[in-house]
Short mmCIF file of C-alpha atoms in Angstrom, two decimals:
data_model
loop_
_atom_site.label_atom_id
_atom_site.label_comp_id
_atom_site.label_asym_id
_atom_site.label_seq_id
_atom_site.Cartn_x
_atom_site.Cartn_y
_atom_site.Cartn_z
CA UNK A 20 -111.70 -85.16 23.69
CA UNK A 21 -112.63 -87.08 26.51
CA UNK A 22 -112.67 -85.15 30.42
CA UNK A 23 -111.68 -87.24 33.12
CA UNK A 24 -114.72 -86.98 36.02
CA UNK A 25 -113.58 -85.33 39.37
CA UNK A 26 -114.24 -88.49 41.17
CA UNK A 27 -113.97 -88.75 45.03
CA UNK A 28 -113.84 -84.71 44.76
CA UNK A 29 -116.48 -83.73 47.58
CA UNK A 30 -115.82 -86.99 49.66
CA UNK A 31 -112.01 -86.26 50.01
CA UNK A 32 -110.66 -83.78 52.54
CA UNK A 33 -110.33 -79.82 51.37
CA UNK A 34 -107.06 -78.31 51.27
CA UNK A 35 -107.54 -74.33 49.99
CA UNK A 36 -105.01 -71.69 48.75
CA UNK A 37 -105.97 -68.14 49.34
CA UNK A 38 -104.56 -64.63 48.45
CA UNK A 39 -105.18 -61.54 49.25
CA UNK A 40 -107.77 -60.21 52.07
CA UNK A 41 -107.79 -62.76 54.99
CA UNK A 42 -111.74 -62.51 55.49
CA UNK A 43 -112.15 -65.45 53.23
CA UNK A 44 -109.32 -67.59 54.80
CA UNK A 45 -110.63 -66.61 58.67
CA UNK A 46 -114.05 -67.91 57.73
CA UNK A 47 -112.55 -71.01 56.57
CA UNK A 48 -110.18 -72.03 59.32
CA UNK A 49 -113.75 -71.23 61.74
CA UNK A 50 -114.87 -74.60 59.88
CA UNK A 51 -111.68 -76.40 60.53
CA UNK A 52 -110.84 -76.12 56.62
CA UNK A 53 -106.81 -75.97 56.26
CA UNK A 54 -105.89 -73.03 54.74
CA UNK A 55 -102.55 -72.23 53.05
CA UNK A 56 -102.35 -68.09 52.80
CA UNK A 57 -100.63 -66.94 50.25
CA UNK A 58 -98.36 -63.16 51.48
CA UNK A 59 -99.92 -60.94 49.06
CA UNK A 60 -100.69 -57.06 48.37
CA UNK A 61 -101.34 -54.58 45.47
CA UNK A 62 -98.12 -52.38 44.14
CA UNK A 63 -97.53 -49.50 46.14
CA UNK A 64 -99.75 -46.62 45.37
CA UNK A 65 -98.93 -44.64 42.18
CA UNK A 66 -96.43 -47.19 40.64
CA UNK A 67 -98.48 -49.10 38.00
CA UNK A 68 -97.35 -47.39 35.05
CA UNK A 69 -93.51 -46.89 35.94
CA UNK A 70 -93.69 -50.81 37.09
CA UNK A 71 -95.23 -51.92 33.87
CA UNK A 72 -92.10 -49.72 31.79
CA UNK A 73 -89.76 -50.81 34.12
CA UNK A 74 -90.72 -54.71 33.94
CA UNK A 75 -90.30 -54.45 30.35
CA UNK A 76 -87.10 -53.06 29.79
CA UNK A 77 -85.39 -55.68 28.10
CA UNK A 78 -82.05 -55.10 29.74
CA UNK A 79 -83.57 -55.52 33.20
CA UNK A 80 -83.10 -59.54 33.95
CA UNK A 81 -79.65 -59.16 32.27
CA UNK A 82 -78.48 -55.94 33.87
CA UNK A 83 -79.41 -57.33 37.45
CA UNK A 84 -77.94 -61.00 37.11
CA UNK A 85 -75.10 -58.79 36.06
CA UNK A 86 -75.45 -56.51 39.53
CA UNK A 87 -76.05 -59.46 41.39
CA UNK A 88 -72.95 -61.38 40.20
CA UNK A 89 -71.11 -58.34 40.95
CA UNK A 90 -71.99 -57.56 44.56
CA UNK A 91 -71.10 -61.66 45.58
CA UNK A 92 -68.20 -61.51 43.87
CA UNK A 93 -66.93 -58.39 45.10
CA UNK A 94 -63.66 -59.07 48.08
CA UNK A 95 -63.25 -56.91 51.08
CA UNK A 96 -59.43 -57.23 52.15
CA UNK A 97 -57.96 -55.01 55.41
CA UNK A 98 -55.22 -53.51 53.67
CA UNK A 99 -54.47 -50.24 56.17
CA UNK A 100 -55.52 -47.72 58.40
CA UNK A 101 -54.75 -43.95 57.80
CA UNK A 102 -55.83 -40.69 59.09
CA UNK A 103 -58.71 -39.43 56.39
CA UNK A 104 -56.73 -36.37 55.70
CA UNK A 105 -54.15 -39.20 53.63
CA UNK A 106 -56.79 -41.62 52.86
CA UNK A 107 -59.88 -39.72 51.64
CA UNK A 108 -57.85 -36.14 50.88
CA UNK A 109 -60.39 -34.48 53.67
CA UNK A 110 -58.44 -30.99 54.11
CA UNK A 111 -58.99 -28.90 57.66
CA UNK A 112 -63.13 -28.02 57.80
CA UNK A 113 -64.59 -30.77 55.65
CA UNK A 114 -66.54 -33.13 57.44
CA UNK A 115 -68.20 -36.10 56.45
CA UNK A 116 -71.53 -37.62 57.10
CA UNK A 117 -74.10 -40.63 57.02
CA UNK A 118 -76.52 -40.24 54.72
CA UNK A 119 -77.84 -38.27 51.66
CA UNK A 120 -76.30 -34.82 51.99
CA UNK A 121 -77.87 -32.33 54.06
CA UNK A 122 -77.47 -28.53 55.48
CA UNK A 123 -77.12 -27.26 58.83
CA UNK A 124 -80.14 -25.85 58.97
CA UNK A 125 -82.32 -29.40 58.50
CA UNK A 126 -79.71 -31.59 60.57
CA UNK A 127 -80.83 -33.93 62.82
CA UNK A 128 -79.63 -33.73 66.53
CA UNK A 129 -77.47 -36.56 66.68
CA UNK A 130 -75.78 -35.30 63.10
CA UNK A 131 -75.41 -31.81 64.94
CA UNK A 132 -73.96 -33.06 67.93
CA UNK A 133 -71.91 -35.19 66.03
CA UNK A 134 -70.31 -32.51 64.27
CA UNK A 135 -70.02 -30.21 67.26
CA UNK A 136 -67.47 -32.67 68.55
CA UNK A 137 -65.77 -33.16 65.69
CA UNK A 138 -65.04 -28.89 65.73
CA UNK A 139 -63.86 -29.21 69.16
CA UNK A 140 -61.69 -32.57 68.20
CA UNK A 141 -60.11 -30.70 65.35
CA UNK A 142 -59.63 -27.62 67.64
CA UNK A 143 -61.87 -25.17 65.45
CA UNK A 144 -63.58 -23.96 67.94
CA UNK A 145 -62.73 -23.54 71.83
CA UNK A 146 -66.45 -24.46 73.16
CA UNK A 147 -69.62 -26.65 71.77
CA UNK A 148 -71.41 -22.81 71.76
CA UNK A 149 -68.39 -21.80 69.03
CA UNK A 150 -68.22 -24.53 67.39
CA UNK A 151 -72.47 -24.46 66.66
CA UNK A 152 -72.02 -20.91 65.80
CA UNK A 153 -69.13 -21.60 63.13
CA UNK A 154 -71.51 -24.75 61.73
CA UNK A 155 -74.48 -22.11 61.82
CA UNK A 156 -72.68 -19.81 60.00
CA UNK A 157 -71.10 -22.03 57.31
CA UNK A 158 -67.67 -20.11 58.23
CA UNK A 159 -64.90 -22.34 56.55
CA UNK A 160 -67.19 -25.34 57.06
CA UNK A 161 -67.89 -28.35 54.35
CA UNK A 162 -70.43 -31.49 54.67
CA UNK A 163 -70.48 -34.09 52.47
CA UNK A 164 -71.85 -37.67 52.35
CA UNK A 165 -69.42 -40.40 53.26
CA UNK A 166 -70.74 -42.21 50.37
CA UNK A 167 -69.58 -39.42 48.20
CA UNK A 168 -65.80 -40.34 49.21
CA UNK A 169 -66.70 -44.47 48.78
CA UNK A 170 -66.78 -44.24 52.71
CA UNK A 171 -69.17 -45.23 55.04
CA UNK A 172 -70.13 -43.58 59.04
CA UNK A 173 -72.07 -45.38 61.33
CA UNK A 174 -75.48 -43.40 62.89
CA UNK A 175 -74.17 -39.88 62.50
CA UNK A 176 -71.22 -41.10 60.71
CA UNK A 177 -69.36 -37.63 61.22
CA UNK A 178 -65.48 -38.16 59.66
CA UNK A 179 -62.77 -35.62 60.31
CA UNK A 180 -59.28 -35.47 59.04
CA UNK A 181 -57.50 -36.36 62.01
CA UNK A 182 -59.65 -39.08 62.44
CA UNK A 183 -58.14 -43.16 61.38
CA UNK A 184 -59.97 -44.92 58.81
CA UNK A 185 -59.84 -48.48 58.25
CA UNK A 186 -59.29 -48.89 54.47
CA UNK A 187 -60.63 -51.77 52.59
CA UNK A 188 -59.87 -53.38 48.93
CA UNK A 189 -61.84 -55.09 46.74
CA UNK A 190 -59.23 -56.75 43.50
CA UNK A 191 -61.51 -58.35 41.94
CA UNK A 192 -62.97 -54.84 40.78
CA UNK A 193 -60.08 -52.68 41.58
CA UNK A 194 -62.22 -50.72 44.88
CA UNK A 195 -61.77 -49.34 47.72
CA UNK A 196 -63.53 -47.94 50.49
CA UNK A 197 -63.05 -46.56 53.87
CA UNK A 198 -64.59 -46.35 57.72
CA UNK A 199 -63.49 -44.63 61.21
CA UNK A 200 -63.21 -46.79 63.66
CA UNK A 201 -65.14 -47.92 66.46
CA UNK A 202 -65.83 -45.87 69.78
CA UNK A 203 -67.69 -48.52 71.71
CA UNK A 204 -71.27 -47.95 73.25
CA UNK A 205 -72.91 -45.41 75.26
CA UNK A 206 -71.88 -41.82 75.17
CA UNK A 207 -70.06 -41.66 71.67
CA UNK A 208 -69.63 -39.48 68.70
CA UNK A 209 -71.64 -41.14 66.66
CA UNK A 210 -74.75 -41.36 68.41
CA UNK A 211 -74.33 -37.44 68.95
CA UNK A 212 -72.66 -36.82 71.97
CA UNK A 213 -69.49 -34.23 72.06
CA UNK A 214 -68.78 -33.96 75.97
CA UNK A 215 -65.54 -33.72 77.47
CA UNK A 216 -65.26 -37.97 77.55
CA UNK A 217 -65.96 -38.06 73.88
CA UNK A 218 -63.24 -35.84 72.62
CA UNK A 219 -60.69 -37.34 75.19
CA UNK A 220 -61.44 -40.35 73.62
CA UNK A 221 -61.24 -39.68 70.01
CA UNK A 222 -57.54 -37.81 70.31
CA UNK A 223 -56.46 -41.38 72.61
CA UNK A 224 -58.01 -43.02 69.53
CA UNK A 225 -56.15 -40.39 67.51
CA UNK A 226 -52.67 -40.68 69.09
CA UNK A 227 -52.69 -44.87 70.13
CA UNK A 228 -55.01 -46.65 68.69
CA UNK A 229 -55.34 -45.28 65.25
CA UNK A 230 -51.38 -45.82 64.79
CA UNK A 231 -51.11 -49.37 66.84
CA UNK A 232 -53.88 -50.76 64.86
CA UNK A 233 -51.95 -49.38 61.94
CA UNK A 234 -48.92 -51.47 62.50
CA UNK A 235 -50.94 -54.59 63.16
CA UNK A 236 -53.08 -54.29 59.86
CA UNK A 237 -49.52 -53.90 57.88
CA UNK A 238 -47.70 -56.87 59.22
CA UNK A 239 -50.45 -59.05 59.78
CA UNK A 240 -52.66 -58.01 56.84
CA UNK A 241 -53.78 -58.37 53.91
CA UNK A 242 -57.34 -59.86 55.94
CA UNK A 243 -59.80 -61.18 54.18
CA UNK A 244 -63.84 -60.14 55.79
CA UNK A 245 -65.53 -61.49 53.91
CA UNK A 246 -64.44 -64.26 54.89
CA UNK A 247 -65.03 -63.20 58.52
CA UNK A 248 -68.49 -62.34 57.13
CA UNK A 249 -69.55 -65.55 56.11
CA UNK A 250 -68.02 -67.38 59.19
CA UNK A 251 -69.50 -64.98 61.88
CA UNK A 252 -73.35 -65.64 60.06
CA UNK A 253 -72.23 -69.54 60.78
CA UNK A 254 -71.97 -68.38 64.59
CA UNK A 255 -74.57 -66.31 65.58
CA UNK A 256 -73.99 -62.80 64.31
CA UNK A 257 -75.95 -61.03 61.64
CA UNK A 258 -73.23 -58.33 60.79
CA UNK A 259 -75.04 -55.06 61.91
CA UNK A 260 -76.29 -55.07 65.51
CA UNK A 261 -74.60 -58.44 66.82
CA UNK A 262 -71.00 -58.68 65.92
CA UNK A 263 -69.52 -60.42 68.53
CA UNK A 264 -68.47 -63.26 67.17
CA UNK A 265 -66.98 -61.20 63.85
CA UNK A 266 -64.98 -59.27 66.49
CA UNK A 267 -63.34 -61.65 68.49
CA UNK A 268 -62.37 -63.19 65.32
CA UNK A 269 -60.86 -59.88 64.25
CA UNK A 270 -58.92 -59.17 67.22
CA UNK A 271 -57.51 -63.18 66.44
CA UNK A 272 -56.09 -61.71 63.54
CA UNK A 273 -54.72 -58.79 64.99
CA UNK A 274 -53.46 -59.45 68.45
CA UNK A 275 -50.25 -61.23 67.40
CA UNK A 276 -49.46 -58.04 65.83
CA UNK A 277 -50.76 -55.49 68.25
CA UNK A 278 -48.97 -57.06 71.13
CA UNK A 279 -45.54 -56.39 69.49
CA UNK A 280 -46.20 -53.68 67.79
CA UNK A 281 -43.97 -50.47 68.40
CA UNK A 282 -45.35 -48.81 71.21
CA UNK A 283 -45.59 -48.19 75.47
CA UNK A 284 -46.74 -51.95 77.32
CA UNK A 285 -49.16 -49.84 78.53
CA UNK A 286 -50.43 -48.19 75.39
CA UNK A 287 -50.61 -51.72 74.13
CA UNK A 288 -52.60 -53.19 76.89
CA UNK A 289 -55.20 -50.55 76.55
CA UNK A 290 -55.28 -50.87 73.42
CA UNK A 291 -56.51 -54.63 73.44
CA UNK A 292 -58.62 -54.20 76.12
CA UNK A 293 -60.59 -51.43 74.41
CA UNK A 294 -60.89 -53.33 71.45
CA UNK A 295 -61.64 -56.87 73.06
CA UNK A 296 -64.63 -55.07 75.33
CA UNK A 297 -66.02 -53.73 72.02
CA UNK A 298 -68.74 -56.25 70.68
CA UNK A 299 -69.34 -53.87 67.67
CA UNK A 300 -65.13 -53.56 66.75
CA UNK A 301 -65.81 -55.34 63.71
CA UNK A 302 -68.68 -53.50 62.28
CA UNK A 303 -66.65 -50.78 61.33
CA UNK A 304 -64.84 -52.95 58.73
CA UNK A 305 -68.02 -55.06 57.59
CA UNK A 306 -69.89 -51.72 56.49
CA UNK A 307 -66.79 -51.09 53.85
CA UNK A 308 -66.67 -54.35 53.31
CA UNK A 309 -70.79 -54.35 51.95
CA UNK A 310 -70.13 -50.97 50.89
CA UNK A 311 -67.36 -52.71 48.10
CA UNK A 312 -69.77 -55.43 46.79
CA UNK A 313 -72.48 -52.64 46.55
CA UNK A 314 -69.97 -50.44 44.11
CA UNK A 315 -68.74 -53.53 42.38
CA UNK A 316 -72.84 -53.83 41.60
CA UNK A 317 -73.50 -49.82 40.43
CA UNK A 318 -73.79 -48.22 37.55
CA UNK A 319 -74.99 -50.89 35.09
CA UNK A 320 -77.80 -49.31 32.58
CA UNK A 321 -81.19 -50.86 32.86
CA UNK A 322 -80.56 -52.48 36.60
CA UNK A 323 -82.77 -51.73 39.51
CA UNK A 324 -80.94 -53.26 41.99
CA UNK A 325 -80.22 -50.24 45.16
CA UNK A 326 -76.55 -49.89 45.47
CA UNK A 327 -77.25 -47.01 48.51
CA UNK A 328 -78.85 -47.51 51.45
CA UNK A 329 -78.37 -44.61 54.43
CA UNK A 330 -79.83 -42.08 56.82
CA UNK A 331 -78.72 -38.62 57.67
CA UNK A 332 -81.00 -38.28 60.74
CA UNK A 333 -83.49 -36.56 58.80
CA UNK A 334 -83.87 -38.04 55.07
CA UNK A 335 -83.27 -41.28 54.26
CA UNK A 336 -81.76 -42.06 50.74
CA UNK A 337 -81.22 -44.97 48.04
CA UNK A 338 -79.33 -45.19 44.86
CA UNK A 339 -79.36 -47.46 42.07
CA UNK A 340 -77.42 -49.17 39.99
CA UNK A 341 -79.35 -47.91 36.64
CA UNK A 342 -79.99 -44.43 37.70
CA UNK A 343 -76.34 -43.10 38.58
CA UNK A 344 -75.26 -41.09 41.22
CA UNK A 345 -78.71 -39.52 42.25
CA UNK A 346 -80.41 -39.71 45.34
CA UNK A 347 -83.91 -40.89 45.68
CA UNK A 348 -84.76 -39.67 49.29
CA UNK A 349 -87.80 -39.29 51.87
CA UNK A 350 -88.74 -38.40 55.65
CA UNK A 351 -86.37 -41.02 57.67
CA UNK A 352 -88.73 -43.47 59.79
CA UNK A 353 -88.59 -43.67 63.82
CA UNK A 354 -87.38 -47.38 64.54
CA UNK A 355 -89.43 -49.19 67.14
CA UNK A 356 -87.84 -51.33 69.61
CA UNK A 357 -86.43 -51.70 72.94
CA UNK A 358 -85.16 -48.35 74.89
CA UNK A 359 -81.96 -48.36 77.38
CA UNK A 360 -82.52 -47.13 80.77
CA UNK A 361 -85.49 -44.89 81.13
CA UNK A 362 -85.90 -43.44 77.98
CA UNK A 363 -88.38 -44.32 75.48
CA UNK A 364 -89.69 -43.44 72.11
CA UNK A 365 -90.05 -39.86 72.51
CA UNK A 366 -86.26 -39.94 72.93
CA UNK A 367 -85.30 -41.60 69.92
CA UNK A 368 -84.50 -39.73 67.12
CA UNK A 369 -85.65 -40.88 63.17
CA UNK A 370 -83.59 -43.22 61.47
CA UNK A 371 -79.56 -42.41 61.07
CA UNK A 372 -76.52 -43.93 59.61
CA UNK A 373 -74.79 -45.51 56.89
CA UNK A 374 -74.88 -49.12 58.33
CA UNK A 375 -77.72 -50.10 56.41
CA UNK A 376 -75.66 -50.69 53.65
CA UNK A 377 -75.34 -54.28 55.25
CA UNK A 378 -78.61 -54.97 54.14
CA UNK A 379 -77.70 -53.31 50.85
CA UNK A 380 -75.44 -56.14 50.58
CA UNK A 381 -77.61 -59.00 52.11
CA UNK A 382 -76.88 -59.26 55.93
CA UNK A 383 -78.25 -56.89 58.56
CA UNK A 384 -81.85 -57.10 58.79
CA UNK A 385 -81.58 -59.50 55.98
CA UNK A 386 -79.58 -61.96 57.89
CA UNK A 387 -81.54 -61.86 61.21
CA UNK A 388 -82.83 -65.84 60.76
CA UNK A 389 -78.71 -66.56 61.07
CA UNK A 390 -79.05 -64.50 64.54
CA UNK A 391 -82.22 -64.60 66.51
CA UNK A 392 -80.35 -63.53 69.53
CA UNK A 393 -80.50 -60.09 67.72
CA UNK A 394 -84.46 -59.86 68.93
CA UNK A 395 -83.10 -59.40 72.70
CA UNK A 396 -81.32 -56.33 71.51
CA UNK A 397 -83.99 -54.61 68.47
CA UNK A 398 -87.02 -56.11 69.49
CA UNK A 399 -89.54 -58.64 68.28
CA UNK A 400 -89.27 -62.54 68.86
CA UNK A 401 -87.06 -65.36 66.96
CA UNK A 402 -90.20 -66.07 64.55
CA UNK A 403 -90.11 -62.53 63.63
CA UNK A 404 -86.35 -62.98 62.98
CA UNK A 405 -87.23 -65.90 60.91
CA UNK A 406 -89.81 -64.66 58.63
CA UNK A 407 -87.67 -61.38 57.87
CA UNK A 408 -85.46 -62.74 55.92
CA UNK A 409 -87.48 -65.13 54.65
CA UNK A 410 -89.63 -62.17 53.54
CA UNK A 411 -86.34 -60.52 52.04
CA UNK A 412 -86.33 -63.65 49.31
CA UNK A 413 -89.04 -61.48 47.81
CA UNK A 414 -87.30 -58.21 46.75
CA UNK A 415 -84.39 -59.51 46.24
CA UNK A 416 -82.48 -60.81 43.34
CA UNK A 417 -80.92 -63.75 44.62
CA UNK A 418 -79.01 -65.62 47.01
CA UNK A 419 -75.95 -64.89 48.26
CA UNK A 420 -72.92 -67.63 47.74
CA UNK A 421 -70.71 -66.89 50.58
CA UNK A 422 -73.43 -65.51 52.99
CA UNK A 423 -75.37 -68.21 54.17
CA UNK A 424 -78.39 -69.08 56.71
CA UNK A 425 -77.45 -72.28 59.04
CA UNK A 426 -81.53 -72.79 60.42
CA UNK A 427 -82.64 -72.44 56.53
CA UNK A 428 -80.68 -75.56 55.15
CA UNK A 429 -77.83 -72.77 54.76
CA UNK A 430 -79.77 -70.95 52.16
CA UNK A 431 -77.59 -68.07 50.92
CA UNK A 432 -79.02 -64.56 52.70
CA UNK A 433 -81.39 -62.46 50.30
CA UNK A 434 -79.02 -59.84 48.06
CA UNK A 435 -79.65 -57.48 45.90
CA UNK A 436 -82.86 -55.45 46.28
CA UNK A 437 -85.01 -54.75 42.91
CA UNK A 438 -86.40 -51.59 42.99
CA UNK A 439 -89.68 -53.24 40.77
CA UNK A 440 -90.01 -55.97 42.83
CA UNK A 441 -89.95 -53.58 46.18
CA UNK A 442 -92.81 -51.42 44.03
CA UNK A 443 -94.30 -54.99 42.77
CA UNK A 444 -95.00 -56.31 46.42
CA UNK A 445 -95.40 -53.52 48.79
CA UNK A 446 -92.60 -54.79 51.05
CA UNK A 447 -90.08 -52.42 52.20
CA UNK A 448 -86.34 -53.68 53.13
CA UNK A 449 -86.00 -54.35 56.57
CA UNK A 450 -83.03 -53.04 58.96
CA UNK A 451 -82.34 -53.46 62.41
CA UNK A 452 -80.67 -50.43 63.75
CA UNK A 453 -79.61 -48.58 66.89
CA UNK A 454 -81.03 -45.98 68.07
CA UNK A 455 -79.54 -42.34 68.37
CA UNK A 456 -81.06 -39.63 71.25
CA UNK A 457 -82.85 -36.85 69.53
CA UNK A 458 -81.41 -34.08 71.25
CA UNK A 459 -77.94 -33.27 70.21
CA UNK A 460 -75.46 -34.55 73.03
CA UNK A 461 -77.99 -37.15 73.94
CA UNK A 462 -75.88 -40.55 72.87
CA UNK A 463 -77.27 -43.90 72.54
CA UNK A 464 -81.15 -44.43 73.70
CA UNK A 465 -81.86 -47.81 72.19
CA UNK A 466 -82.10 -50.20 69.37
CA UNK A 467 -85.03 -51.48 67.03
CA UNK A 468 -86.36 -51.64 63.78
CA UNK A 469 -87.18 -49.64 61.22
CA UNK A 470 -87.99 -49.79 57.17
CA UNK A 471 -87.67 -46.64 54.26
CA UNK A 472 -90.02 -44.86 53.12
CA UNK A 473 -91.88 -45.66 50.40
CA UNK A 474 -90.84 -42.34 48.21
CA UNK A 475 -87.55 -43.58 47.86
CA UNK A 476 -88.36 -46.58 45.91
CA UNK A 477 -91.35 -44.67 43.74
CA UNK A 478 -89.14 -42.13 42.94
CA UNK A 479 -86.36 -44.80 41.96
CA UNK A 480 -88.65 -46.55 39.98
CA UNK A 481 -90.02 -43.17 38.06
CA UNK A 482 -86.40 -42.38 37.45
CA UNK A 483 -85.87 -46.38 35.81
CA UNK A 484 -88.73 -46.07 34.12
CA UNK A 485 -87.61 -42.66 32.25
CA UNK A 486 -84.21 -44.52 31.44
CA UNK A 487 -85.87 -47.78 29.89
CA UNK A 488 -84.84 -49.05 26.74
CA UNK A 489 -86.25 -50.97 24.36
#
């Protein structure tokens, strides 16, 4: 065999590829050498063994195309809104939450708060004092995940019965799912807050809105958003912390409706102006909407693809398609980002809510290069927005076909997070998130960013590696 010489080797320019410590590459670039770095770093800790069984399973690649055709073929049609007592069968004292479940005793302020108001909302207690005590106590009381019902909550996520839920269907795979609707900003349940403003609002919400919006979804409906979804990432929004767009196109659907629905001219009016000043209306009907292509993808043996994403305040949880029903939690992260007023980040209270299951389903945090705008409100500058989800390519499965990124060639948004890969890489999902006041009654401090834990994902990966076949 004859070798070809390296000719012209040491005379031509040097071009080098590096991976993993950057000493190497910093000495280099100090001589003017161009130097392509390659994002690299070891497994998490602990995982080699589960990552080696899991990688092997031979029903892995098939089980996640599988997930992944799933979730992007999943639809998410506004089909009604009913009180939860008639929607989710939630009888007097149950209450729903974000998150994994959780007791009293280990509840987060905001989650407290949260369901302090609800009490005095439902009239089971006459004062937020009572209405702790009865919680304390357990007297007549239920919590249970939101997920648990195929809902979703927003930061606290607290449902009662009396409370209207938006209710969502997906045909194509015969689900449905379920989410209150929107208070607006500042001082609201869901961030923890229960004063007199708060409850006033929820029984308007309760007695108007609930049942206008109700007659407007039935004669205007069915609505299709996910098709919303995909036009609102063409115009700015991200579908988790900037909806605007995705809510002014809502309220186009709507307000032919509304405005002639059955009601006072007055009740009416209100009832679009509190919607139209609400830049996150529409959130409450893209988290169901993720929430359906995330059960279209679950429980398909041998995929690690995370169906769950969400926060109770205090834990934060995933689940995964291979592994069931369980939850695979850990100690809820404090976001970092930008604070309202003059509090700061000893206000702010860990992680909370079920709205990462947008980035469970590909937009969110995943989604931020379709919205740099979203920095002014989180944190962090548009590169930053850029290279998240062009770090998301790397745990995920694929790309989405109706979600797509205008400023990368429209590239569809990175869906379905593999467990292994997360494990593989070291890089944790990332969510942009608002940001709840620790102490109960507190409300809205802020908005940032935040990533899980890193238990979550070992102890998802332990669990798939126990279940691997082959």
């Amino acid at each position: 065999m004859t070798s070809t010489p390296l000719r012209g080797l040491l005379s031509a320019d040097v071009s080098v590829a590096t991976a993993g410590v950057s000493l190497f590459a910093d000495a280099l670039r100090s001589q003017a050498v161009p130097v392509t770095e390659t994002a690299w770093q070891p497994p998490l800790d602990g995982t080699s063994a589960d990552l080696s069984v899991v990688l092997a399973d031979p029903r892995r690649e098939e089980a996640n195309a599988e997930a992944f055709r799933r979730m992007t073929a999943a639809g998410a049609d506004l089909v009604d809104v009913r009180p939860a007592s008639e929607a989710l069968g939630l009888e007097k004292g149950t209450f729903l939450h974000a998150g994994p479940p959780i007791e009293w005793e280990r509840a987060s302020g905001p989650l407290k708060g949260a369901l302090i108001g609800a009490m005095l909302f439902e009239g089971l207690a006459d004062t937020a004092e009572e209405a702790e005590a009865r919680l304390a106590k357990g007297d007549g009381i239920t919590l249970e995940p939101c997920h648990h019902r195929d809902a979703v909550g927003p930061m606290a996520g607290v449902v009662s019965p009396s409370m209207w839920m938006y209710e969502l269907r997906d045909e194509a795979h015969d689900g449905t799912s379920w989410c209150s609707l929107n208070e607006g900003l500042g001082k609201v349940l869901r961030y923890g807050a229960y004063g007199p403003e708060v409850v006033d609002r929820l029984h308007w919400m309760n007695s108007v809105l609930g049942p206008l919006l109700q007659q407007a979804v039935r004669k205007a409906g069915p609505i299709d958003v996910k098709a919303i979804i995909a036009q609102m990432l063409q115009m700015g929004d991200e579908g988790h912390n900037r909806n605007r767009a995705g809510s002014l196109m809502l309220l186009r659907e709507l307000l032919p409706a509304l405005i002639t629905a059955d009601g006072s001219s007055d009740d009416i009016a209100e009832a679009v102006r509190f919607s139209g000043a609400n830049e996150h209306f529409f959130l409450n009907l893209g988290m169901p909407a993720c929430k359906l292509a995330t059960m279209a993808a679950h429980g398909i043996p041998g995929s690690s693809v995370v169906t769950t994403m969400a926060r109770n305040g205090t834990d934060f949880g995933i689940r995964v398609s291979g592994t069931g029903d369980e939850w695979f939690t850990g100690p809820a992260n404090t976001p970092e980002g930008l604070f309202l007023g003059s509090y700061g980040p000893e206000d702010a209270n860990p992680d909370i809510g079920d709205s990462a299951i947008t980035e469970t389903a590909g937009i969110g945090g995943f989604a931020m290069a379709a919205a740099p705008a979203i920095v002014r409100f989180v944190g962090g500058d548009v590169p930053f927005a850029l290279r998240a989800t062009q770090t998301m390519y790397e745990i995920t499965v694929g790309e989405h076909t109706a979600y797509q990124v205008p400023i990368l060639e429209f590239r569809g948004t990175p869906t379905g997070i593999d467990v292994a890969a997360v494990a593989r890489t070291g890089i944790l999902p990332q969510i942009n998130t608002g940001m709840a006041g620790r102490v109960a009654g507190t409300g809205q401090v802020g908005a940032g960013l935040v990533t899980p834990p890193e238990q979550c994902f070992t102890g998802a990966l332990r669990a798939l590696a126990s279940r691997a076949g082959g």
